[in-house]
PDB file of C-alpha atoms and ligand atoms in Angstrom:
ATOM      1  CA  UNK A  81      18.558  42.222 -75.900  1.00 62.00           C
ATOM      2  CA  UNK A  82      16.510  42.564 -72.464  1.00 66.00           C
ATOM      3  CA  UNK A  83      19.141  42.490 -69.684  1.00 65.00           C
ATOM      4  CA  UNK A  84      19.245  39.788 -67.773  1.00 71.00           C
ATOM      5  CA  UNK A  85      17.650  40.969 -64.068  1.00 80.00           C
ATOM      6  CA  UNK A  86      19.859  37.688 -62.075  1.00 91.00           C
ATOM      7  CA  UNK A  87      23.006  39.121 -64.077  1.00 95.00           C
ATOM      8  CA  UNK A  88      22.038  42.515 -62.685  1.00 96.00           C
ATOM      9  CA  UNK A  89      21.440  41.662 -59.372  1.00 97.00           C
ATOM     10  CA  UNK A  90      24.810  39.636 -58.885  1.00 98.00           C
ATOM     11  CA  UNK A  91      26.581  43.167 -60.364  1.00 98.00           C
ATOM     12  CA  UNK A  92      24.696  45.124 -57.747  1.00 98.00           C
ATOM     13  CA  UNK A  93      25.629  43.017 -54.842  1.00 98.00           C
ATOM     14  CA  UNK A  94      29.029  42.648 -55.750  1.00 98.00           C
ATOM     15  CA  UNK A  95      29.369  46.321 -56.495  1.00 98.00           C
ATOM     16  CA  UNK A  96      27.606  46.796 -52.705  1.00 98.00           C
ATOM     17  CA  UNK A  97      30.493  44.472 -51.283  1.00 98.00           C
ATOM     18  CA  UNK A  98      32.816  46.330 -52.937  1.00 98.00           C
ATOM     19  CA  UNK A  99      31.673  49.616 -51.090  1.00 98.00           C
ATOM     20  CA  UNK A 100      31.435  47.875 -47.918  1.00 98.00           C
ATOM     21  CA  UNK A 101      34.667  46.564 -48.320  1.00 98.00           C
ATOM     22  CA  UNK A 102      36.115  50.116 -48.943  1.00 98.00           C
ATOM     23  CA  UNK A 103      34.459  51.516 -45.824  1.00 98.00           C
ATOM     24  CA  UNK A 104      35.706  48.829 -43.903  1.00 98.00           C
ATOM     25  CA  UNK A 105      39.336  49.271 -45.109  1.00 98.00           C
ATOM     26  CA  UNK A 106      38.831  53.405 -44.575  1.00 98.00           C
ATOM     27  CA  UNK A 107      37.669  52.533 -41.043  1.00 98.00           C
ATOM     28  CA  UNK A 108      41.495  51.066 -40.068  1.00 98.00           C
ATOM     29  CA  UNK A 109      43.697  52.633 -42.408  1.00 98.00           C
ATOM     30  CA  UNK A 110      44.069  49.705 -45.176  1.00 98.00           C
ATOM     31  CA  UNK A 111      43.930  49.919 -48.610  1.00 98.00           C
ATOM     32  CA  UNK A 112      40.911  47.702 -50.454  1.00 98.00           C
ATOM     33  CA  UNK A 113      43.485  46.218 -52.977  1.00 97.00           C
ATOM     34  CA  UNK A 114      45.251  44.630 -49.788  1.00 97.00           C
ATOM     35  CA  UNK A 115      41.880  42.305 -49.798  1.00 98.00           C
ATOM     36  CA  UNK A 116      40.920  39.796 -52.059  1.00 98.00           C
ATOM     37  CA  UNK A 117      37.660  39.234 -52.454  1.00 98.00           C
ATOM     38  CA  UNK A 118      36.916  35.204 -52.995  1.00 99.00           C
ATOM     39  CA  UNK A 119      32.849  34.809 -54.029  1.00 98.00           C
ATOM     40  CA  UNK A 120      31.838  31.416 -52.520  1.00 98.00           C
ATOM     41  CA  UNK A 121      29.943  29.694 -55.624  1.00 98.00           C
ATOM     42  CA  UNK A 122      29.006  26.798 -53.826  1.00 98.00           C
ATOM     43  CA  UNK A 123      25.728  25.408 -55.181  1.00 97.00           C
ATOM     44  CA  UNK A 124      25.340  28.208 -57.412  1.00 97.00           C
ATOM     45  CA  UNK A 125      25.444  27.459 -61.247  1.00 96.00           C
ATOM     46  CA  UNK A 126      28.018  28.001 -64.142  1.00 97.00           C
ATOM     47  CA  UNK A 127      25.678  31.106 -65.639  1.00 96.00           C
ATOM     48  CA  UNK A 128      25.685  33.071 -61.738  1.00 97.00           C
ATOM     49  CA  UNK A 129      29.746  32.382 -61.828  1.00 98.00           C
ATOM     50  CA  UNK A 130      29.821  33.648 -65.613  1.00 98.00           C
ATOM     51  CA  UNK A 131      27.764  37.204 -64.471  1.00 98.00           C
ATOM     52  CA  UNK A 132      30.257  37.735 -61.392  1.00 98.00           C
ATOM     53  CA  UNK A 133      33.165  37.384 -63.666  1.00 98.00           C
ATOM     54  CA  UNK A 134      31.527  39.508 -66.353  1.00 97.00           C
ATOM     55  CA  UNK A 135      31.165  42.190 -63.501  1.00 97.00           C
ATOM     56  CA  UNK A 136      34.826  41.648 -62.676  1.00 97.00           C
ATOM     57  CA  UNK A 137      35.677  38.909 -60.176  1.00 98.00           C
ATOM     58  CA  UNK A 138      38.734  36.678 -60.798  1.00 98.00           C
ATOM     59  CA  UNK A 139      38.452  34.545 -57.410  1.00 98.00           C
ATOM     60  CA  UNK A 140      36.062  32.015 -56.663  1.00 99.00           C
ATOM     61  CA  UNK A 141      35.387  29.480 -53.872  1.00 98.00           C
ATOM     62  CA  UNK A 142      33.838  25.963 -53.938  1.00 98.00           C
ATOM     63  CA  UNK A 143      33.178  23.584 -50.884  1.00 98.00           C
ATOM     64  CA  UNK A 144      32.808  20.140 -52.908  1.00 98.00           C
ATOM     65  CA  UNK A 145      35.181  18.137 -55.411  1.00 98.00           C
ATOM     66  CA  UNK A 146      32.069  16.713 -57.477  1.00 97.00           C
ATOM     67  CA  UNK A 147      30.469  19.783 -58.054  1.00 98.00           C
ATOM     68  CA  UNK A 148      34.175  21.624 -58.711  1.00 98.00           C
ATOM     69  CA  UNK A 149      34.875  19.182 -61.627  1.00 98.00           C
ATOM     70  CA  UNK A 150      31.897  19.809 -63.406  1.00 98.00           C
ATOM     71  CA  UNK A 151      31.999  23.650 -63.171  1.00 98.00           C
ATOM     72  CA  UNK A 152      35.781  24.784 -63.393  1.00 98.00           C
ATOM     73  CA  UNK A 153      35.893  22.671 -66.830  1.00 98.00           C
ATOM     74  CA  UNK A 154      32.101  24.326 -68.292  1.00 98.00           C
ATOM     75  CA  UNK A 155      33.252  27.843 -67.292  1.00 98.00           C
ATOM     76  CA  UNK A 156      36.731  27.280 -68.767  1.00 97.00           C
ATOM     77  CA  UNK A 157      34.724  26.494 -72.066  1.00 98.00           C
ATOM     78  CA  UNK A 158      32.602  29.441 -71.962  1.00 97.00           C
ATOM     79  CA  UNK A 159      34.897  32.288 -71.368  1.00 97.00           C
ATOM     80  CA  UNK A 160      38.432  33.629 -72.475  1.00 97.00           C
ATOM     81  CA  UNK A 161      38.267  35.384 -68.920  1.00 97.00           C
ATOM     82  CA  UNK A 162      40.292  33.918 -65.854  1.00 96.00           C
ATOM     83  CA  UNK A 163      38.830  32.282 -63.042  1.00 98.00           C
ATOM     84  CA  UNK A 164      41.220  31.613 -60.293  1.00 98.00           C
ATOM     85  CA  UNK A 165      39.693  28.642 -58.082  1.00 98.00           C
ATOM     86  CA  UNK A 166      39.747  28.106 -53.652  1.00 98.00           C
ATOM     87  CA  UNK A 167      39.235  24.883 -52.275  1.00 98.00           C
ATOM     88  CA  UNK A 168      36.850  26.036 -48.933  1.00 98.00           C
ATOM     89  CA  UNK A 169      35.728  23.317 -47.654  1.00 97.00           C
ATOM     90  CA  UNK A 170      37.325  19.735 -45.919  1.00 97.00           C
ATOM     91  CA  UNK A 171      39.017  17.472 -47.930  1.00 97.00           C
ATOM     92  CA  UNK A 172      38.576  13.569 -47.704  1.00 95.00           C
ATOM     93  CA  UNK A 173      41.730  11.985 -48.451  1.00 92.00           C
ATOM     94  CA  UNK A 174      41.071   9.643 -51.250  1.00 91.00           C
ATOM     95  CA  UNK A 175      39.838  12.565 -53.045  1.00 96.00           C
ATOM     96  CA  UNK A 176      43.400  15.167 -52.450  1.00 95.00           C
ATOM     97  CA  UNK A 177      44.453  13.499 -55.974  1.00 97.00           C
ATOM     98  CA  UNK A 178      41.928  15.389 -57.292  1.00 98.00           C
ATOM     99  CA  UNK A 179      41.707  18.572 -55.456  1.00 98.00           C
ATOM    100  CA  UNK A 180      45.096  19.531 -55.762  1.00 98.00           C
ATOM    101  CA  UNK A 181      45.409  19.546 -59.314  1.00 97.00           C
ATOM    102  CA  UNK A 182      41.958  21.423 -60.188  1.00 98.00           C
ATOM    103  CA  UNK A 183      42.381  24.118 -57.488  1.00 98.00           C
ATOM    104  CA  UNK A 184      44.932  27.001 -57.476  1.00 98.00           C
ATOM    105  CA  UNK A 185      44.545  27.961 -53.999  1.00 98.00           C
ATOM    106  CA  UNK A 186      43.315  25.637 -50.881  1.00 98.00           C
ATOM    107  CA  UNK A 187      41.848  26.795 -47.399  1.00 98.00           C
ATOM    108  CA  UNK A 188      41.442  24.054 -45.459  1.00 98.00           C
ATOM    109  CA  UNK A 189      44.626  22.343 -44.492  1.00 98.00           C
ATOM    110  CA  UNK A 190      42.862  20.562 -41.217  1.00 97.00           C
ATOM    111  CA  UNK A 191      45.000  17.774 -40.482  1.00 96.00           C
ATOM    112  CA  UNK A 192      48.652  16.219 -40.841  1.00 94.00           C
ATOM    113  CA  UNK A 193      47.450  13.495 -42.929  1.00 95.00           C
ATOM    114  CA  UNK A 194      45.849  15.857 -45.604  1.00 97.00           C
ATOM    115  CA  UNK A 195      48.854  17.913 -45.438  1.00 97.00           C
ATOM    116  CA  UNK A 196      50.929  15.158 -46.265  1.00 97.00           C
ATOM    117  CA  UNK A 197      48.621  13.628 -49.582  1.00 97.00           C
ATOM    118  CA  UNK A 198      48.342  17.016 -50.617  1.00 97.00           C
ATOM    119  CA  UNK A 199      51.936  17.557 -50.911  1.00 98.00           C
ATOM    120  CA  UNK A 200      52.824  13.799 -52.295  1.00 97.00           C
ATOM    121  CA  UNK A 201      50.284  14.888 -54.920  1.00 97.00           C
ATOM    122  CA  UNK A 202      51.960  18.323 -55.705  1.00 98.00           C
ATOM    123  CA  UNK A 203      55.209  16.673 -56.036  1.00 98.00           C
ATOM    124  CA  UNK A 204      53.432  14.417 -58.591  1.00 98.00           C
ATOM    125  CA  UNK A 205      51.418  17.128 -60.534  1.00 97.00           C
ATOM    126  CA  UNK A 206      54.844  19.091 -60.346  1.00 97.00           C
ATOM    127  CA  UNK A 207      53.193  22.051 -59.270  1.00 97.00           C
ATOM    128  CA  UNK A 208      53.293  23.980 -55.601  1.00 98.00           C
ATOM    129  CA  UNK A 209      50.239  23.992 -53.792  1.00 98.00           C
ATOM    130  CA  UNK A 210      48.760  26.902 -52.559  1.00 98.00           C
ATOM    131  CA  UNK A 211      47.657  26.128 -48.760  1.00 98.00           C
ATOM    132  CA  UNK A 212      45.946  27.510 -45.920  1.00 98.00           C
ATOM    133  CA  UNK A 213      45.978  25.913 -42.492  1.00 98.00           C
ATOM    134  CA  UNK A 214      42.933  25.745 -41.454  1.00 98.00           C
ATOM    135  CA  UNK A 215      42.103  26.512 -37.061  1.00 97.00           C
ATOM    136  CA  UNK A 216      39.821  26.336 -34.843  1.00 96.00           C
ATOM    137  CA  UNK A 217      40.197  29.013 -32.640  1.00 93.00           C
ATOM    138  CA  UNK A 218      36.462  29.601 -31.224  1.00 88.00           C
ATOM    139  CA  UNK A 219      36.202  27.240 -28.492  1.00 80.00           C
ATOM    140  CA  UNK A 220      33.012  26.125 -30.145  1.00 79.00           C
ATOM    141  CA  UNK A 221      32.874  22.449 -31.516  1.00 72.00           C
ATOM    142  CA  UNK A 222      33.620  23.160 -34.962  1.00 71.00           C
ATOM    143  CA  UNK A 223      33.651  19.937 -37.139  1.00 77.00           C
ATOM    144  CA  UNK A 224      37.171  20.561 -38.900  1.00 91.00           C
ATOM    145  CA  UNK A 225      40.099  22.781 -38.154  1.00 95.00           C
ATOM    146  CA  UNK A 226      43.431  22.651 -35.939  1.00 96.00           C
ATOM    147  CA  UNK A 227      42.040  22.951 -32.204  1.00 95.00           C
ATOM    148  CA  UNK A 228      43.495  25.500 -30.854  1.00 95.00           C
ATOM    149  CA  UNK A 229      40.894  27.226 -28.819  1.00 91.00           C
ATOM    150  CA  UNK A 230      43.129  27.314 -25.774  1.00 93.00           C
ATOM    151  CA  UNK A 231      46.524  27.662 -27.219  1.00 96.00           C
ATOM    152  CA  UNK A 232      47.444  30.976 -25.578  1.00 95.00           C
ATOM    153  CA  UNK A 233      47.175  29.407 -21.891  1.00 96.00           C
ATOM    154  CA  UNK A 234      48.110  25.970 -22.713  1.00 96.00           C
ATOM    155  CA  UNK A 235      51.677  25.593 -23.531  1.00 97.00           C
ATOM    156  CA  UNK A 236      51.431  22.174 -24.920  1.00 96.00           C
ATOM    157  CA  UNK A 237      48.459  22.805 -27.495  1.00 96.00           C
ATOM    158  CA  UNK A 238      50.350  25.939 -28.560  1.00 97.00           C
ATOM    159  CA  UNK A 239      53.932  23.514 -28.643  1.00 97.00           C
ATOM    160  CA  UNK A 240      51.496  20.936 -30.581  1.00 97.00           C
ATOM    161  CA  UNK A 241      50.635  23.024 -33.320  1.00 98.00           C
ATOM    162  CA  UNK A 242      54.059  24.815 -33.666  1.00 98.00           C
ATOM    163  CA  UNK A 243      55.380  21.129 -34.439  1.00 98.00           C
ATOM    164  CA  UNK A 244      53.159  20.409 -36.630  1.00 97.00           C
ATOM    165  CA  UNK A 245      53.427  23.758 -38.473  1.00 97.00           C
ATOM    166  CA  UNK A 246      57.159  23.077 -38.267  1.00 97.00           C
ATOM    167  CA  UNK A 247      56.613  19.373 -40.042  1.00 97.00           C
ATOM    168  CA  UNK A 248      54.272  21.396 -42.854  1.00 97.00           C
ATOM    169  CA  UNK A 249      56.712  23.608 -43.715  1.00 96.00           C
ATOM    170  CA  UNK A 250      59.002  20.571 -44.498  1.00 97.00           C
ATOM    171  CA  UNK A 251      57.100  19.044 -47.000  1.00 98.00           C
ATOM    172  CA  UNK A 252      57.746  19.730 -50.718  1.00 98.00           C
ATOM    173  CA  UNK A 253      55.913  21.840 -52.901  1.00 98.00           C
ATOM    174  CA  UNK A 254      53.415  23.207 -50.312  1.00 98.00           C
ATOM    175  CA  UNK A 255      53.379  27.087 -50.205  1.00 97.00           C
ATOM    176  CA  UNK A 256      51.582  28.279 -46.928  1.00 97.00           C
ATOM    177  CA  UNK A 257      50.225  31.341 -47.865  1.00 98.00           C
ATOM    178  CA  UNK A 258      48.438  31.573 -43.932  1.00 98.00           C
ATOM    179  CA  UNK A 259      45.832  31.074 -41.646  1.00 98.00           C
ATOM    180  CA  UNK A 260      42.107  30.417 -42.232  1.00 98.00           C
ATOM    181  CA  UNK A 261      39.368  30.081 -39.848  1.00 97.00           C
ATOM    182  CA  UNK A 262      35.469  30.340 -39.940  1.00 95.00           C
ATOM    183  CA  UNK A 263      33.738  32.197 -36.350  1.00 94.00           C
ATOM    184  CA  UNK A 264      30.375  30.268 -35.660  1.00 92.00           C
ATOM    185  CA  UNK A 265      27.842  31.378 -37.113  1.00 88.00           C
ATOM    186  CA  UNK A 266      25.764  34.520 -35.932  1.00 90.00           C
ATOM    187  CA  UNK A 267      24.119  37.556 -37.468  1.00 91.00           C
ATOM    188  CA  UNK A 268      25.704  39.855 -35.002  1.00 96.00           C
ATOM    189  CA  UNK A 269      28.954  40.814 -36.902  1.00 96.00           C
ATOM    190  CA  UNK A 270      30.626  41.858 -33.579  1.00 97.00           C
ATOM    191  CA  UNK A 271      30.490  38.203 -32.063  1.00 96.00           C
ATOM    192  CA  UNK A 272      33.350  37.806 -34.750  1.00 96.00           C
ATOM    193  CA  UNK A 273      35.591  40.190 -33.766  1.00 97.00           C
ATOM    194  CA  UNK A 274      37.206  38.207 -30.908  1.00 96.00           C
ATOM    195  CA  UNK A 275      38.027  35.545 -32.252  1.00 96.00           C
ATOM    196  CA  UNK A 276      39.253  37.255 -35.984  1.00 98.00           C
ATOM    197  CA  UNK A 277      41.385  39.338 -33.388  1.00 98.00           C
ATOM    198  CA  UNK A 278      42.673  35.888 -32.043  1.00 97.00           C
ATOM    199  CA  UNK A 279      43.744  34.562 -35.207  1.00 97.00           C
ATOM    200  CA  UNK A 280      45.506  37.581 -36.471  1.00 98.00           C
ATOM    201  CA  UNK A 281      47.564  37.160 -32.723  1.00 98.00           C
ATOM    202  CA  UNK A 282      47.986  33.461 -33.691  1.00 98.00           C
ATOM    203  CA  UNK A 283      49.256  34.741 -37.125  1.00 98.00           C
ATOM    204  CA  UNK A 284      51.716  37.315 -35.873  1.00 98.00           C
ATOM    205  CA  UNK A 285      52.652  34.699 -33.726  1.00 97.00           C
ATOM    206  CA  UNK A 286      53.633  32.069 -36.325  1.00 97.00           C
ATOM    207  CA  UNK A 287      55.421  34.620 -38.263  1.00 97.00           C
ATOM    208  CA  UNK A 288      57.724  35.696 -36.177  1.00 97.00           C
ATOM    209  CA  UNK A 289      58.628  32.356 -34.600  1.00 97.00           C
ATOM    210  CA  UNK A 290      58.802  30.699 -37.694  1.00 96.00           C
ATOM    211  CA  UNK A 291      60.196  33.731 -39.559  1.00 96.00           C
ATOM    212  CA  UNK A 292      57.536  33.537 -42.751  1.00 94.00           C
ATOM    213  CA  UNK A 293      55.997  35.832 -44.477  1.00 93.00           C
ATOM    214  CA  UNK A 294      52.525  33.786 -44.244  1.00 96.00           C
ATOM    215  CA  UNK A 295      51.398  36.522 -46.352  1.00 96.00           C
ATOM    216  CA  UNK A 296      47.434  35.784 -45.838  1.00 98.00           C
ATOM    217  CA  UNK A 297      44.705  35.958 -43.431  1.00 98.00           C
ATOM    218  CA  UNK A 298      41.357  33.866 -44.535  1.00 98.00           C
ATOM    219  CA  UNK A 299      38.796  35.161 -42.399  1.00 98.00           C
ATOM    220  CA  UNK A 300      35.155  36.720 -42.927  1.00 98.00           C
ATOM    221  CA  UNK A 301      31.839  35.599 -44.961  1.00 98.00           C
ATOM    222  CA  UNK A 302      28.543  37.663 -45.813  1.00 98.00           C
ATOM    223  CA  UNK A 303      27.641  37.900 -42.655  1.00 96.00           C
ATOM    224  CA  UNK A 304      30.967  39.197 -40.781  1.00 97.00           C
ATOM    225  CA  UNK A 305      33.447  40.318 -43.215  1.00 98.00           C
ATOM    226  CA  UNK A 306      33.449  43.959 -42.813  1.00 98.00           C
ATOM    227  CA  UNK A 307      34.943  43.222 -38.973  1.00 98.00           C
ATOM    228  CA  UNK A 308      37.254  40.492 -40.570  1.00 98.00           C
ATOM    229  CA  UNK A 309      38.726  43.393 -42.205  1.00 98.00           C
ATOM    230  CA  UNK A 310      39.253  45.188 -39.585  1.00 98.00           C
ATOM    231  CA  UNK A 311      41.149  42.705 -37.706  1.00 98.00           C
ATOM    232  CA  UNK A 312      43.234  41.459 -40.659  1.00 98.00           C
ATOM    233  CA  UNK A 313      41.908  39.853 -43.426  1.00 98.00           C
ATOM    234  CA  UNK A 314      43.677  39.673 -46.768  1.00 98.00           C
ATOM    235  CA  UNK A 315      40.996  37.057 -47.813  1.00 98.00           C
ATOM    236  CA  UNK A 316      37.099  37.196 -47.442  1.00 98.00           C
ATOM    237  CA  UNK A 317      35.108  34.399 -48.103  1.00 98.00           C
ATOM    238  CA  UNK A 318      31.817  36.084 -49.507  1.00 98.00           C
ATOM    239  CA  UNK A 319      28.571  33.569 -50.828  1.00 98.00           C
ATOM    240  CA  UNK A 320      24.734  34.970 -49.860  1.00 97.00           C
ATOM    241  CA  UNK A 321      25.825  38.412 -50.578  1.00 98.00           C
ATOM    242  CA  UNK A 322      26.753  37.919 -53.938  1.00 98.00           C
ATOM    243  CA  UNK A 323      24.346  35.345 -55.021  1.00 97.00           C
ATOM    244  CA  UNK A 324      21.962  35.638 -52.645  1.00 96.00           C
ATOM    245  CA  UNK A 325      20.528  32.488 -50.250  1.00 94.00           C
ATOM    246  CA  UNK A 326      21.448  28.774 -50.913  1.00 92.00           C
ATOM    247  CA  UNK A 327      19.064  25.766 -50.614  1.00 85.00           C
TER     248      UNK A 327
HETATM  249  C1  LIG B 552      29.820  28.755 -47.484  1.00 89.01           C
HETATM  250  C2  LIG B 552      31.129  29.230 -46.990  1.00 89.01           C
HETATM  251  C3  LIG B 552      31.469  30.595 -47.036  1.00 89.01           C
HETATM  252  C4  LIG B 552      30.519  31.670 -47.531  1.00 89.01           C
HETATM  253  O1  LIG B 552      29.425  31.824 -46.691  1.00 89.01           O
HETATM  254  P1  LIG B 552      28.366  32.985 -46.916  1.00 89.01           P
HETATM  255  O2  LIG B 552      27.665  33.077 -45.624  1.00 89.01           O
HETATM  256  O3  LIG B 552      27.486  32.547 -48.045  1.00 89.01           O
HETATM  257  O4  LIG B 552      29.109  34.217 -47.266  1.00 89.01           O
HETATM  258  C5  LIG B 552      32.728  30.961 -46.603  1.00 89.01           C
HETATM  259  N1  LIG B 552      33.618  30.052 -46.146  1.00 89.01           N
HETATM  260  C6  LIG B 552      33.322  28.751 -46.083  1.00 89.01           C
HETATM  261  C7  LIG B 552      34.346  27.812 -45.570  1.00 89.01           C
HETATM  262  C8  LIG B 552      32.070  28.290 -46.499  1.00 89.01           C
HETATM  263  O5  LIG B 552      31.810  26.980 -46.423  1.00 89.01           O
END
């Protein structure tokens, strides 16, 4: 059988983000199995998902519901391998009924209302939902996230979100694994680093006030994840590298 050249390519790239990933973590002392690496499959098809799994990847991320419910299902069908799904991108409420069930893990907690659908819908799937809260920490109008550029000189943003974390952590069957954020974009990595640095600050924060474990850190795509490792990141969000540019 002639090997298939896409198949190859997707193994190279994820075998290059691997490497990256290990230099990154040698850099600052961490060890690569602290990171999970989450390929962002958005737009890509079933067959691209399929090669990245046969070259080893469990975790994969998705950005739309439509799109989610006709992929998770094929690939479920077409291999005995485990594919462990992230929810990346915002939620509309009518559609958290859906969401919640077909996803294991979701990044973008944004808002109290979503919070509170996603755990009425937990509570009615019986099963805990995964959940990242989702920030917005780079001062830059970012369409979704918790606003919280200025919450480390503004007492009553910083009060505002530690209620609202506070009413989260009430609601049943919600696990809060962390924080996610996304830096605007840039192909200078560096322009990251400030505000990855923020977040983990943010993180620490919340853990010790709140005295969680908020295991997680979602921070860091293609272009900037080797610096989200260095400030943190248990989870990298990875698309183009993998499988290359989207429409
Ligand atoms: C698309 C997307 C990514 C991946 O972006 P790449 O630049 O392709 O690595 C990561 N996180 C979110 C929230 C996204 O929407």
């Amino acid at each position: 059988m002639t090997p298939d050249i896409e198949a190859q390519a997707i193994k190279d790239n994820i075998a290059r983000v691997q490497a990256e990933i290990a230099t990154a973590c040698a850099k600052v002392n961490r060890d690569p199995n602290e990171i999970t690496l989450v390929a962002v499959s958005k737009k890509k098809p079933v067959r691209d998902i399929l090669s990245a799994m046969d070259a080893g990847l469990t975790h994969f991320g998705e950005n739309r519901l439509r799109e989610a419910q006709m992929k998770i299902p094929a690939i479920a069908q077409q291999t005995d391998k485990e594919a462990i799904w992230h929810m990346i991108g915002h939620i509309q409420s009518r559609k958290a009924k859906h969401v919640v069930p077909l996803f294991d893990t979701i990044h973008s907690l944004d808002r109290p209302k979503i919070a509170d659908y996603m755990s009425e819908v937990a509570v009615e799937n019986e099963k805990t939902a995964s959940v990242f809260i989702q920030v917005n920490i780079s001062g830059e109008d970012a369409k979704y996230g918790y606003e919280l550029s200025n919450w480390q000189t503004d007492s009553a943003v910083r009060e505002a979100f530690w209620q609202e974390v506070k009413a989260i952590l009430t609601l049943p069957n919600l696990e809060i694994r962390g924080l996610m954020t996304m830096a605007p974009y840039s192909n200078k990595a560096e322009d990251s680093r400030p505000i990855f640095a923020e977040l983990a600050i943010l993180h620490d924060s919340l853990r010790e006030d709140f005295g969680l474990a908020l295991p997680d850190l979602s921070m860091g795509m293609t272009n900037d994840f080797a610096v989200a490792i260095e400030e943190g990141a248990t989870m990298i969000r990875v698309g183009r590298a993998i499988f290359g540019t989207r429409q």
